[in-house]
Short mmCIF file of C-alpha atoms and ligand atoms in Angstrom, two decimals:
data_model
loop_
_atom_site.label_atom_id
_atom_site.label_comp_id
_atom_site.label_asym_id
_atom_site.label_seq_id
_atom_site.Cartn_x
_atom_site.Cartn_y
_atom_site.Cartn_z
CA UNK A 249 22.26 0.87 -6.24
CA UNK A 250 18.92 2.22 -5.73
CA UNK A 251 15.60 0.85 -7.31
CA UNK A 252 13.45 3.92 -8.24
CA UNK A 253 9.54 3.07 -8.53
CA UNK A 254 7.29 5.87 -10.24
CA UNK A 255 3.65 5.24 -9.68
CA UNK A 256 0.85 6.01 -12.06
CA UNK A 257 0.37 9.77 -11.42
CA UNK A 258 4.17 10.06 -11.43
CA UNK A 259 3.93 9.05 -15.16
CA UNK A 260 0.51 10.30 -16.17
CA UNK A 261 1.54 12.97 -18.60
CA UNK A 262 4.60 14.44 -20.37
CA UNK A 263 4.97 17.17 -17.57
CA UNK A 264 5.03 14.33 -15.00
CA UNK A 265 7.65 12.19 -16.91
CA UNK A 266 9.64 15.35 -17.51
CA UNK A 267 9.97 15.41 -13.84
CA UNK A 268 10.61 11.62 -13.35
CA UNK A 269 13.64 12.16 -15.62
CA UNK A 270 14.83 15.10 -13.63
CA UNK A 271 14.69 13.03 -10.33
CA UNK A 272 16.46 10.06 -11.97
CA UNK A 273 19.07 12.32 -13.24
CA UNK A 274 19.66 13.58 -9.63
CA UNK A 275 20.56 9.80 -8.64
CA UNK A 276 23.06 9.56 -11.71
CA UNK A 277 25.86 8.37 -9.28
CA UNK A 278 23.91 5.75 -7.59
CA UNK A 279 23.14 3.42 -10.25
CA UNK A 280 19.47 3.65 -10.51
CA UNK A 281 17.21 0.79 -11.70
CA UNK A 282 13.97 2.34 -12.76
CA UNK A 283 10.50 0.76 -12.29
CA UNK A 284 7.21 2.47 -13.76
CA UNK A 285 3.47 1.93 -13.59
CA UNK A 286 1.06 2.26 -16.38
CA UNK A 287 -0.05 5.86 -16.75
CA UNK A 288 -2.54 6.98 -14.32
CA UNK A 289 -6.02 5.06 -14.82
CA UNK A 290 -4.85 2.95 -17.73
CA UNK A 291 -4.93 -0.14 -15.85
CA UNK A 292 -8.68 0.48 -14.84
CA UNK A 293 -9.53 1.30 -18.35
CA UNK A 294 -7.95 -2.18 -19.45
CA UNK A 295 -9.92 -3.70 -16.99
CA UNK A 296 -13.34 -2.04 -18.36
CA UNK A 297 -12.33 -2.89 -21.84
CA UNK A 298 -11.75 -6.43 -21.29
CA UNK A 299 -15.20 -6.63 -19.57
CA UNK A 300 -16.73 -4.82 -22.46
CA UNK A 301 -15.17 -7.10 -24.98
CA UNK A 302 -15.92 -10.24 -23.10
CA UNK A 303 -19.64 -9.26 -22.72
CA UNK A 304 -19.82 -8.65 -26.45
CA UNK A 305 -19.35 -5.05 -26.62
CA UNK A 306 -16.49 -4.90 -28.84
CA UNK A 307 -17.13 -1.83 -30.75
CA UNK A 308 -17.21 0.23 -27.27
CA UNK A 309 -13.96 -1.46 -25.95
CA UNK A 310 -12.12 -0.81 -29.23
CA UNK A 311 -13.17 3.02 -28.97
CA UNK A 312 -11.58 3.16 -25.31
CA UNK A 313 -8.68 1.49 -27.12
CA UNK A 314 -8.65 4.30 -29.58
CA UNK A 315 -8.50 6.82 -26.86
CA UNK A 316 -5.73 4.93 -25.17
CA UNK A 317 -3.81 5.10 -28.23
CA UNK A 318 -4.30 8.56 -28.83
CA UNK A 319 -2.84 9.63 -25.24
CA UNK A 320 0.17 7.50 -25.39
CA UNK A 321 1.06 8.85 -28.94
CA UNK A 322 0.28 12.45 -27.77
CA UNK A 323 2.53 12.26 -24.56
CA UNK A 324 5.23 10.58 -26.75
CA UNK A 325 5.07 13.21 -29.21
CA UNK A 326 5.35 15.91 -26.51
CA UNK A 327 8.21 14.30 -24.87
CA UNK A 328 10.13 13.10 -27.63
CA UNK A 329 9.91 15.55 -30.56
CA UNK A 330 9.01 14.59 -34.01
CA UNK A 331 11.99 12.48 -35.11
CA UNK A 332 12.29 10.19 -32.06
CA UNK A 333 8.48 9.96 -31.48
CA UNK A 334 8.28 8.65 -35.34
CA UNK A 335 10.98 5.99 -34.52
CA UNK A 336 8.88 4.89 -31.28
CA UNK A 337 5.49 5.04 -32.86
CA UNK A 338 5.84 1.66 -34.69
CA UNK A 339 6.95 0.24 -31.60
CA UNK A 340 3.77 1.55 -29.79
CA UNK A 341 1.68 0.74 -32.81
CA UNK A 342 2.63 -3.12 -32.64
CA UNK A 343 1.32 -3.33 -29.17
CA UNK A 344 -1.79 -1.60 -29.89
CA UNK A 345 -2.46 -4.15 -32.74
CA UNK A 346 -1.75 -6.83 -30.30
CA UNK A 347 -4.23 -5.41 -27.93
CA UNK A 348 -6.90 -4.92 -30.55
CA UNK A 349 -6.50 -8.39 -31.57
CA UNK A 350 -6.98 -9.64 -28.02
CA UNK A 351 -10.09 -7.60 -27.55
CA UNK A 352 -11.80 -9.05 -30.68
CA UNK A 353 -10.71 -12.48 -29.43
CA UNK A 354 -12.44 -11.76 -26.22
CA UNK A 355 -15.52 -10.69 -27.80
CA UNK A 356 -15.36 -13.96 -29.85
CA UNK A 357 -14.97 -16.17 -27.08
CA UNK A 358 -17.15 -13.88 -24.72
CA UNK A 359 -14.96 -14.70 -21.63
CA UNK A 360 -12.13 -13.32 -19.77
CA UNK A 361 -9.91 -15.63 -17.80
CA UNK A 362 -7.52 -14.71 -15.26
CA UNK A 363 -4.63 -15.67 -17.60
CA UNK A 364 -6.09 -13.65 -20.27
CA UNK A 365 -6.67 -10.65 -17.82
CA UNK A 366 -2.87 -10.74 -16.86
CA UNK A 367 -2.09 -10.59 -20.66
CA UNK A 368 -4.44 -7.47 -21.08
CA UNK A 369 -3.27 -5.61 -18.17
CA UNK A 370 0.41 -6.06 -18.93
CA UNK A 371 -0.21 -3.38 -21.79
CA UNK A 372 -0.45 -0.62 -19.41
CA UNK A 373 3.22 -1.05 -18.13
CA UNK A 374 4.57 -2.04 -21.35
CA UNK A 375 3.39 1.06 -23.11
CA UNK A 376 4.33 3.48 -20.33
CA UNK A 377 7.77 2.01 -19.78
CA UNK A 378 8.58 2.24 -23.66
CA UNK A 379 7.66 5.91 -23.69
CA UNK A 380 9.68 6.63 -20.49
CA UNK A 381 12.81 4.83 -21.56
CA UNK A 382 12.77 7.06 -24.87
CA UNK A 383 11.94 10.16 -22.88
CA UNK A 384 14.93 9.53 -20.74
CA UNK A 385 17.35 8.69 -23.66
CA UNK A 386 16.24 11.94 -25.27
CA UNK A 387 17.25 14.02 -22.23
CA UNK A 388 20.68 12.29 -22.16
CA UNK A 389 20.14 9.57 -19.59
CA UNK A 390 21.54 6.18 -20.74
CA UNK A 391 18.32 4.42 -20.21
CA UNK A 392 17.79 0.80 -21.59
CA UNK A 393 14.33 -0.77 -21.87
CA UNK A 394 14.05 -4.06 -20.19
CA UNK A 395 11.07 -6.64 -20.50
CA UNK A 396 10.08 -7.30 -16.87
CA UNK A 397 8.69 -10.61 -18.15
CA UNK A 398 12.15 -11.66 -18.78
CA UNK A 399 13.36 -10.86 -15.31
CA UNK A 400 10.65 -11.30 -12.84
CA UNK A 401 9.64 -14.98 -12.58
CA UNK A 402 6.38 -16.21 -10.70
CA UNK A 403 4.26 -18.86 -10.16
CA UNK A 404 1.09 -19.30 -12.34
CA UNK A 405 -1.56 -18.01 -9.78
CA UNK A 406 -2.64 -15.46 -12.50
CA UNK A 407 -3.93 -11.92 -11.22
CA UNK A 408 -1.54 -12.13 -8.06
CA UNK A 409 1.32 -14.26 -8.89
CA UNK A 410 3.82 -15.32 -6.34
CA UNK A 411 7.52 -14.43 -7.12
CA UNK A 412 9.94 -17.10 -7.27
CA UNK A 413 13.06 -15.40 -5.94
CA UNK A 414 15.79 -17.92 -6.68
CA UNK A 415 14.88 -17.91 -10.42
CA UNK A 416 14.44 -13.98 -10.54
CA UNK A 417 17.49 -13.41 -8.78
CA UNK A 418 19.35 -15.32 -11.54
CA UNK A 419 17.62 -13.53 -14.37
CA UNK A 420 18.18 -10.32 -12.87
CA UNK A 421 21.74 -11.15 -12.66
CA UNK A 422 21.93 -12.13 -16.16
CA UNK A 423 19.88 -9.27 -17.61
CA UNK A 424 20.12 -6.43 -15.45
CA UNK A 425 23.41 -6.44 -13.49
CA UNK A 426 25.50 -6.37 -16.77
CA UNK A 427 23.65 -3.02 -17.84
CA UNK A 428 24.38 -1.38 -14.37
CA UNK A 429 27.88 -2.44 -14.70
CA UNK A 430 28.07 -0.60 -18.19
CA UNK A 431 26.59 2.58 -16.36
CA UNK A 432 23.21 1.94 -18.12
CA UNK A 433 19.87 2.72 -16.56
CA UNK A 434 17.72 -0.27 -16.61
CA UNK A 435 14.00 0.85 -16.99
CA UNK A 436 11.06 -1.51 -16.95
CA UNK A 437 7.49 -1.74 -16.24
CA UNK A 438 6.39 -2.68 -12.93
CA UNK A 439 3.34 -5.05 -11.89
CA UNK A 440 4.11 -7.50 -14.91
CA UNK A 441 6.08 -10.77 -14.57
CA UNK A 442 5.94 -14.30 -16.32
CA UNK A 443 6.27 -17.87 -15.20
CA UNK A 444 9.37 -19.78 -15.86
CA UNK A 445 7.81 -20.60 -19.14
CA UNK A 446 7.10 -17.09 -20.25
CA UNK A 447 3.58 -17.00 -19.68
CA UNK A 448 2.80 -13.28 -18.63
CA UNK A 449 1.35 -12.79 -15.07
CA UNK A 450 0.98 -9.94 -12.99
CA UNK A 451 1.57 -9.23 -9.24
CA UNK A 452 -1.77 -8.08 -8.22
CA UNK A 453 -3.28 -4.28 -8.40
CA UNK A 454 -0.93 -1.77 -7.11
CA UNK A 455 1.78 -4.52 -7.61
CA UNK A 456 4.50 -2.06 -9.02
CA UNK A 457 5.69 -1.45 -5.53
CA UNK A 458 6.07 -5.12 -5.09
CA UNK A 459 8.06 -5.28 -8.46
CA UNK A 460 10.40 -2.66 -7.12
CA UNK A 461 10.87 -4.71 -3.73
CA UNK A 462 11.41 -7.65 -5.69
CA UNK A 463 14.05 -6.18 -7.87
CA UNK A 464 15.80 -4.65 -5.03
CA UNK A 465 16.14 -7.87 -3.31
CA UNK A 466 17.14 -9.56 -6.27
CA UNK A 467 19.94 -7.13 -7.22
CA UNK A 468 20.71 -6.57 -3.33
CA UNK A 469 19.91 -2.80 -3.82
CA UNK A 470 21.26 -0.28 -1.26
CA UNK A 471 17.72 1.36 -0.99
CA UNK A 472 14.41 1.36 -2.80
CA UNK A 473 12.59 4.61 -3.58
CA UNK A 474 8.90 4.46 -4.12
CA UNK A 475 7.88 7.93 -5.74
CA UNK A 476 4.30 8.79 -5.55
CA UNK A 477 2.37 12.24 -5.47
CA UNK A 478 2.28 12.64 -1.58
CA UNK A 479 5.00 13.75 1.01
CA UNK A 480 5.55 10.23 2.24
CA UNK A 481 3.63 8.77 4.90
CA UNK A 482 1.90 11.15 7.34
CA UNK A 483 1.22 11.24 11.05
CA UNK A 484 -2.44 11.52 10.02
CA UNK A 485 -4.75 12.39 7.22
CA UNK A 486 -3.96 16.00 6.22
CA UNK A 487 -7.64 16.27 5.10
CA UNK A 488 -8.72 15.63 8.68
CA UNK A 489 -5.99 17.44 10.29
CA UNK A 490 -4.12 20.19 8.27
CA UNK A 491 -1.17 19.97 11.11
CA UNK A 492 -0.25 16.52 9.82
CA UNK A 493 3.35 16.32 9.03
CA UNK A 494 5.73 13.70 7.26
CA UNK A 495 6.84 10.80 9.15
CA UNK A 496 10.42 10.56 8.75
CA UNK A 497 11.12 6.99 9.66
CA UNK A 498 8.80 4.20 10.43
CA UNK A 499 9.19 0.29 11.31
CA UNK A 500 7.82 -2.14 8.84
CA UNK A 501 5.50 -3.46 11.50
CA UNK A 502 4.17 0.02 12.28
CA UNK A 503 3.60 0.78 8.30
CA UNK A 504 1.65 -2.36 8.10
CA UNK A 505 -0.56 -1.39 11.09
CA UNK A 506 -1.19 1.95 9.52
CA UNK A 507 -2.06 0.38 6.18
CA UNK A 508 -4.44 -1.94 7.69
CA UNK A 509 -6.24 0.79 9.84
CA UNK A 510 -6.77 3.13 6.87
CA UNK A 511 -3.65 4.97 5.31
CA UNK A 512 -3.58 4.38 1.77
CA UNK A 513 -0.14 5.29 0.54
CA UNK A 514 1.02 1.60 -0.19
CA UNK A 515 0.65 -1.72 0.82
CA UNK A 516 3.62 -2.76 3.15
CA UNK A 517 3.32 -6.42 2.52
CA UNK A 518 4.50 -5.87 -0.94
CA UNK A 519 7.84 -4.39 0.42
CA UNK A 520 8.56 -7.64 2.40
CA UNK A 521 11.26 -8.77 0.07
CA UNK A 522 13.18 -5.80 0.64
CA UNK A 523 12.43 -5.73 4.49
CA UNK A 524 13.62 -9.43 4.65
CA UNK A 525 16.92 -8.17 3.36
CA UNK A 526 17.22 -5.15 5.43
CA UNK A 527 16.94 -2.88 2.41
CA UNK A 528 15.39 0.62 3.37
CA UNK A 529 12.35 1.53 1.66
CA UNK A 530 11.71 5.52 0.98
CA UNK A 531 8.23 6.72 0.12
CA UNK A 532 8.87 9.97 -1.75
CA UNK A 533 7.21 12.93 -3.52
CA UNK A 534 7.67 13.11 -7.21
CA UNK A 535 6.34 16.68 -7.13
CA UNK A 536 8.93 17.75 -4.84
CA UNK A 537 12.60 16.81 -6.05
CA UNK A 538 14.17 17.69 -2.55
CA UNK A 539 11.58 15.50 -0.85
CA UNK A 540 12.86 13.58 2.02
CA UNK A 541 9.94 11.39 2.54
CA UNK A 542 9.35 8.34 4.81
CA UNK A 543 12.03 5.76 5.40
CA UNK A 544 10.46 2.44 6.10
CA UNK A 545 13.00 -0.08 7.59
CA UNK A 546 12.63 -3.62 9.79
CA UNK A 547 13.24 -1.64 12.78
CA UNK A 548 13.04 2.15 13.19
CA UNK A 549 14.49 4.48 15.82
CA UNK A 550 12.28 5.67 18.47
CA UNK A 551 10.20 8.73 17.48
CA UNK A 552 10.15 12.16 19.18
CA UNK A 553 6.67 11.79 19.54
CA UNK A 554 5.06 8.90 21.46
CA UNK A 555 3.09 7.43 18.60
CA UNK A 556 4.22 7.33 14.92
CA UNK A 557 0.77 8.12 13.52
CA UNK A 558 -2.97 8.26 13.81
CA UNK A 559 -5.23 6.73 11.19
CA UNK A 560 -9.09 6.69 10.91
CA UNK A 561 -11.09 4.11 9.19
CA UNK A 562 -14.48 5.08 8.46
CA UNK A 563 -17.52 2.97 7.32
CA UNK A 564 -17.29 0.77 9.76
CA UNK A 565 -20.19 -1.26 11.63
CA UNK A 566 -20.52 -2.60 15.15
CA UNK A 567 -22.42 -5.72 15.63
CA UNK A 568 -23.49 -6.38 18.88
CA UNK A 569 -24.25 -10.15 19.47
CA UNK A 570 -26.05 -11.01 22.93
CA UNK A 571 -26.56 -14.76 23.71
CA UNK A 572 -30.43 -15.52 24.00
CA UNK A 573 -31.37 -16.99 27.21
CA UNK A 574 -30.83 -20.91 27.41
CA UNK A 575 -27.65 -20.94 25.15
CA UNK A 576 -24.79 -22.59 27.01
CA UNK A 577 -22.00 -19.86 27.34
CA UNK A 578 -19.04 -21.70 25.89
CA UNK A 579 -21.41 -23.02 22.88
CA UNK A 580 -22.41 -19.43 22.29
CA UNK A 581 -18.87 -18.04 21.34
CA UNK A 582 -17.93 -20.97 19.32
CA UNK A 583 -21.22 -20.72 17.29
CA UNK A 584 -20.68 -16.94 16.74
CA UNK A 585 -17.00 -17.73 15.53
CA UNK A 586 -18.27 -20.66 13.55
CA UNK A 587 -20.73 -18.35 11.80
CA UNK A 588 -18.09 -15.66 11.11
CA UNK A 589 -15.91 -18.53 9.54
CA UNK A 590 -18.69 -19.68 7.38
CA UNK A 591 -19.11 -16.31 5.75
CA UNK A 592 -15.43 -15.96 5.59
CA UNK A 593 -15.46 -12.66 7.30
CA UNK A 594 -12.41 -11.00 9.05
CA UNK A 595 -13.43 -8.74 11.83
CA UNK A 596 -11.15 -5.79 13.01
CA UNK A 597 -11.72 -5.26 16.78
CA UNK A 598 -13.57 -7.69 18.92
CA UNK A 599 -14.95 -7.32 22.66
CA UNK A 600 -16.05 -10.33 24.36
CA UNK A 601 -17.86 -11.11 27.55
CA UNK A 602 -19.40 -14.14 28.81
CA UNK A 603 -22.63 -13.85 27.18
CA UNK A 604 -22.07 -11.13 24.62
CA UNK A 605 -19.64 -10.24 21.64
CA UNK A 606 -19.28 -7.17 19.88
CA UNK A 607 -17.12 -7.04 16.62
CA UNK A 608 -16.41 -4.47 13.98
CA UNK A 609 -16.38 -4.85 10.39
CA UNK A 610 -16.32 -2.75 7.17
CA UNK A 611 -20.02 -2.17 6.51
CA UNK A 612 -19.53 -3.05 2.79
CA UNK A 613 -18.35 -6.29 3.79
CA UNK A 614 -20.63 -7.35 6.42
CA UNK A 615 -22.92 -9.98 4.71
CA UNK A 616 -26.80 -9.61 5.60
CA UNK A 617 -26.77 -13.57 5.52
CA UNK A 618 -24.30 -13.60 8.53
CA UNK A 619 -26.66 -11.27 10.56
CA UNK A 620 -29.74 -13.67 9.77
CA UNK A 621 -27.66 -16.57 10.87
CA UNK A 622 -26.46 -15.13 14.21
CA UNK A 623 -30.09 -13.97 14.99
CA UNK A 624 -30.85 -17.55 15.40
CA UNK A 625 -28.68 -17.92 18.54
CA UNK A 626 -28.62 -14.38 19.75
CA UNK A 627 -29.86 -10.77 19.76
CA UNK A 628 -28.25 -9.02 17.17
CA UNK A 629 -27.86 -5.24 16.69
CA UNK A 630 -25.73 -3.85 13.99
CA UNK A 631 -24.78 -0.11 13.97
CA UNK A 632 -23.63 1.75 11.00
CA UNK A 633 -21.72 4.95 10.55
CA UNK A 634 -18.96 4.12 13.13
CA UNK A 635 -15.15 4.48 12.73
CA UNK A 636 -12.05 3.06 14.04
CA UNK A 637 -9.42 5.54 15.32
CA UNK A 638 -5.94 4.05 15.75
CA UNK A 639 -2.63 5.07 17.08
CA UNK A 640 0.40 3.45 16.11
CA UNK A 641 3.75 3.26 17.58
CA UNK A 642 6.06 0.60 18.86
CA UNK A 643 7.50 2.96 21.45
CA UNK A 644 4.34 2.59 23.47
CA UNK A 645 5.47 -0.85 24.23
CA UNK A 646 5.71 -1.45 28.02
CA UNK A 647 5.01 2.25 29.12
CA UNK A 648 2.08 3.09 31.60
CA UNK A 649 0.00 5.86 31.16
CA UNK A 650 0.00 5.90 27.39
CA UNK A 651 -3.69 4.59 27.26
CA UNK A 652 -4.89 6.84 29.99
CA UNK A 653 -3.51 9.98 27.99
CA UNK A 654 -5.24 8.87 24.68
CA UNK A 655 -8.70 8.37 26.41
CA UNK A 656 -8.28 11.70 28.25
CA UNK A 657 -7.64 13.68 25.20
CA UNK A 658 -10.54 12.09 23.37
CA UNK A 659 -12.69 12.75 26.59
CA UNK A 660 -11.49 16.40 26.42
CA UNK A 661 -12.77 16.52 22.88
CA UNK A 662 -16.07 15.59 23.90
CA UNK A 663 -16.10 12.46 21.90
CA UNK A 664 -17.75 9.08 23.05
CA UNK A 665 -15.91 5.93 22.74
CA UNK A 666 -17.69 2.86 21.78
CA UNK A 667 -15.05 0.05 21.69
CA UNK A 668 -11.62 -0.26 22.80
CA UNK A 669 -8.73 -2.50 21.78
CA UNK A 670 -4.89 -2.98 22.57
CA UNK A 671 -3.40 -6.27 21.67
CA UNK A 672 -0.51 -7.73 23.50
CA UNK A 673 1.97 -6.41 20.91
CA UNK A 674 1.30 -2.96 22.24
CA UNK A 675 1.94 -1.54 18.88
CA UNK A 676 -1.29 0.13 18.52
CA UNK A 677 -4.19 1.48 20.80
CA UNK A 678 -7.62 1.49 18.44
CA UNK A 679 -10.87 2.40 19.60
CA UNK A 680 -14.50 3.04 17.80
CA UNK A 681 -16.21 6.36 17.66
CA UNK A 682 -19.04 7.63 15.54
CA UNK A 683 -18.09 8.50 12.09
CA UNK A 684 -19.04 12.21 12.72
CA UNK A 685 -16.78 12.41 15.63
CA UNK A 686 -13.80 11.44 13.69
CA UNK A 687 -12.55 14.82 12.61
CA UNK A 688 -12.78 16.56 16.03
CA UNK A 689 -11.11 13.54 17.79
CA UNK A 690 -8.34 13.08 15.59
CA UNK A 691 -7.68 16.97 15.53
CA UNK A 692 -7.44 16.65 19.24
CA UNK A 693 -5.23 13.77 19.46
CA UNK A 694 -2.90 15.06 16.76
CA UNK A 695 -2.39 18.26 18.64
CA UNK A 696 -1.80 16.54 21.87
CA UNK A 697 0.67 13.62 20.55
CA UNK A 698 2.29 15.49 17.75
CA UNK A 699 2.92 19.05 19.06
CA UNK A 700 4.26 21.46 16.65
CA UNK A 701 7.91 21.38 16.18
CA UNK A 702 9.70 24.19 18.24
CA UNK A 703 7.05 23.23 20.98
CA UNK A 704 8.70 21.26 24.11
CA UNK A 705 8.76 17.63 23.46
CA UNK A 706 5.95 16.05 25.45
CA UNK A 707 6.41 14.53 28.82
CA UNK A 708 4.42 11.65 30.12
CA UNK A 709 3.87 12.17 33.85
CA UNK A 710 4.30 9.26 36.16
CA UNK A 711 5.06 8.52 39.70
CA UNK A 712 8.03 6.40 39.27
CA UNK A 713 11.10 7.47 37.44
CA UNK A 714 11.32 4.11 36.09
CA UNK A 715 13.77 2.12 33.69
CA UNK A 716 11.27 2.57 30.98
CA UNK A 717 12.27 6.32 30.88
CA UNK A 718 8.80 7.49 31.16
CA UNK A 719 9.31 10.79 32.64
CA UNK A 720 12.00 11.53 30.40
CA UNK A 721 11.49 13.39 27.03
CA UNK A 722 10.92 10.83 24.22
CA UNK A 723 14.32 11.73 22.80
CA UNK A 724 16.09 11.05 25.82
CA UNK A 725 14.06 7.84 26.41
CA UNK A 726 14.93 6.63 23.05
CA UNK A 727 18.69 7.19 23.54
CA UNK A 728 18.73 5.36 27.14
CA UNK A 729 16.54 2.36 26.05
CA UNK A 730 18.05 -0.61 24.42
CA UNK A 731 16.47 -1.32 21.21
CA UNK A 732 13.80 -4.15 21.57
CA UNK A 733 14.60 -7.30 19.37
CA UNK A 734 12.86 -6.79 16.04
CA UNK A 735 9.36 -8.28 16.02
CA UNK A 736 8.72 -8.66 12.35
CA UNK A 737 5.36 -10.45 12.28
CA UNK A 738 5.59 -11.09 8.63
CA UNK A 739 2.89 -13.75 8.42
CA UNK A 740 0.33 -11.49 10.20
CA UNK A 741 1.30 -8.34 8.43
CA UNK A 742 0.71 -10.09 4.88
CA UNK A 743 -2.47 -11.50 5.88
CA UNK A 744 -3.56 -7.98 7.12
CA UNK A 745 -2.49 -6.27 3.85
CA UNK A 746 -4.43 -8.97 1.96
CA UNK A 747 -7.28 -8.67 4.02
CA UNK A 748 -7.44 -4.83 3.65
CA UNK A 749 -6.73 -4.76 -0.19
N1 LIG B 283 -0.70 -0.14 -13.04
C1 LIG B 283 -1.24 -1.28 -11.87
C2 LIG B 283 -2.44 -0.99 -11.08
O1 LIG B 283 -2.97 0.03 -11.55
C3 LIG B 283 -0.03 -1.57 -10.93
C4 LIG B 283 0.43 -0.35 -10.39
O2 LIG B 283 0.06 0.82 -10.55
O3 LIG B 283 1.31 -0.45 -9.31
O4 LIG B 283 -2.94 -1.68 -10.37
MG1 MG B 284 -0.21 2.56 -8.15
#
């Protein structure tokens, strides 16, 4: 059984949904369960409509509702032909009527609560899934629309509800498994769920991936496919470096690290329910039926290249904090960290010496008040327009010479490094450069660490031909080495993804 999730851009139009039907048909023998997002941009529009209605601009909100209604009917018409579209229309209309009533209610009470927001946003996925289900049926696929709110059970933390797995598993066994055994294709909206009492909830923005992972875990799927509009996860941002290529296999920890440092394909934390159960997750391109994409697993085999990927996160500030004279050294660090804590700020990279500390943070998240507070105890100089470049790969663990090779390559590109970090987990090497230097540095690094295929596999020179296999090719090293035990730092990954969202 395979859970297939299609994101907003994959169901944004009749043409896109047509492709989805073809992709699902190609998985016919593997018992697909299909999860779809709202059509592209719809959730954002619902958010705006809610805000407008709640601030009393009901008419404006209702105009947007009309546009939304037309878009969905138009798409249904294009996909279904007159007759079938006419039978679906009343189902869509009853949702729109409900939505209109809700918006009018918001305008009356002038308040949108988190609980109300979950109800409001549920319409995006309800509408798209109804249309896609019919589009499947018209194309000969035996789809059955399933109400996600009857299967995915969460707590009542509205706007980012937490799944309750044992209850969800039971419901899925009852509502979805029988469909699969009757060779039906269960089809449902992602992102939306409900409490055990049936109050609608959502799993947080972008939550359809999460739905897919939860369903996969609840139904013991063989694999989960996340269909999107890019060719899986890439070795680096192709806009920075055209030579970027698709990563074939990546571990969960590596994927989490990449997401934290700027890769935007998905939030790996949302895949945790699947990873916990060792269900592989594939990220695939819905514009390319033959896509092999990226496979994410709890552990991944060593890569041919030393690193799995390079990311760059721009819009970073460095804050240098140097203790004012007369401050006790131990008291200094404590005061700095306490100030960071008071402002609930999380920093990316930190460098500490006895009397100074530098940290980086996204410029847009750096509170002015924090700087003012720090100025009471230290000399503070913030510097904007910086970037963090991060090279990720579990294989660098325990191998000498890698950092040297990274920094040599950066030096060769003529780029100055401002700060450096490599944690004890040795899963990434990150450093800070000026934002304007990012393209140059990344291109050089990519050329060096990801030589074009056909080129000889890179060797790392070392004096010792040691047990770590560092003078062998990466492939040989991979085969010879025993796999490290899994280090699935789930807690930290979850925290990171939450912080990065
Ligand atoms: N439609 C929801 C959102 O835009 C969920 C998703 O697309 O995954 O956040
Ligand atoms: Mg999405």
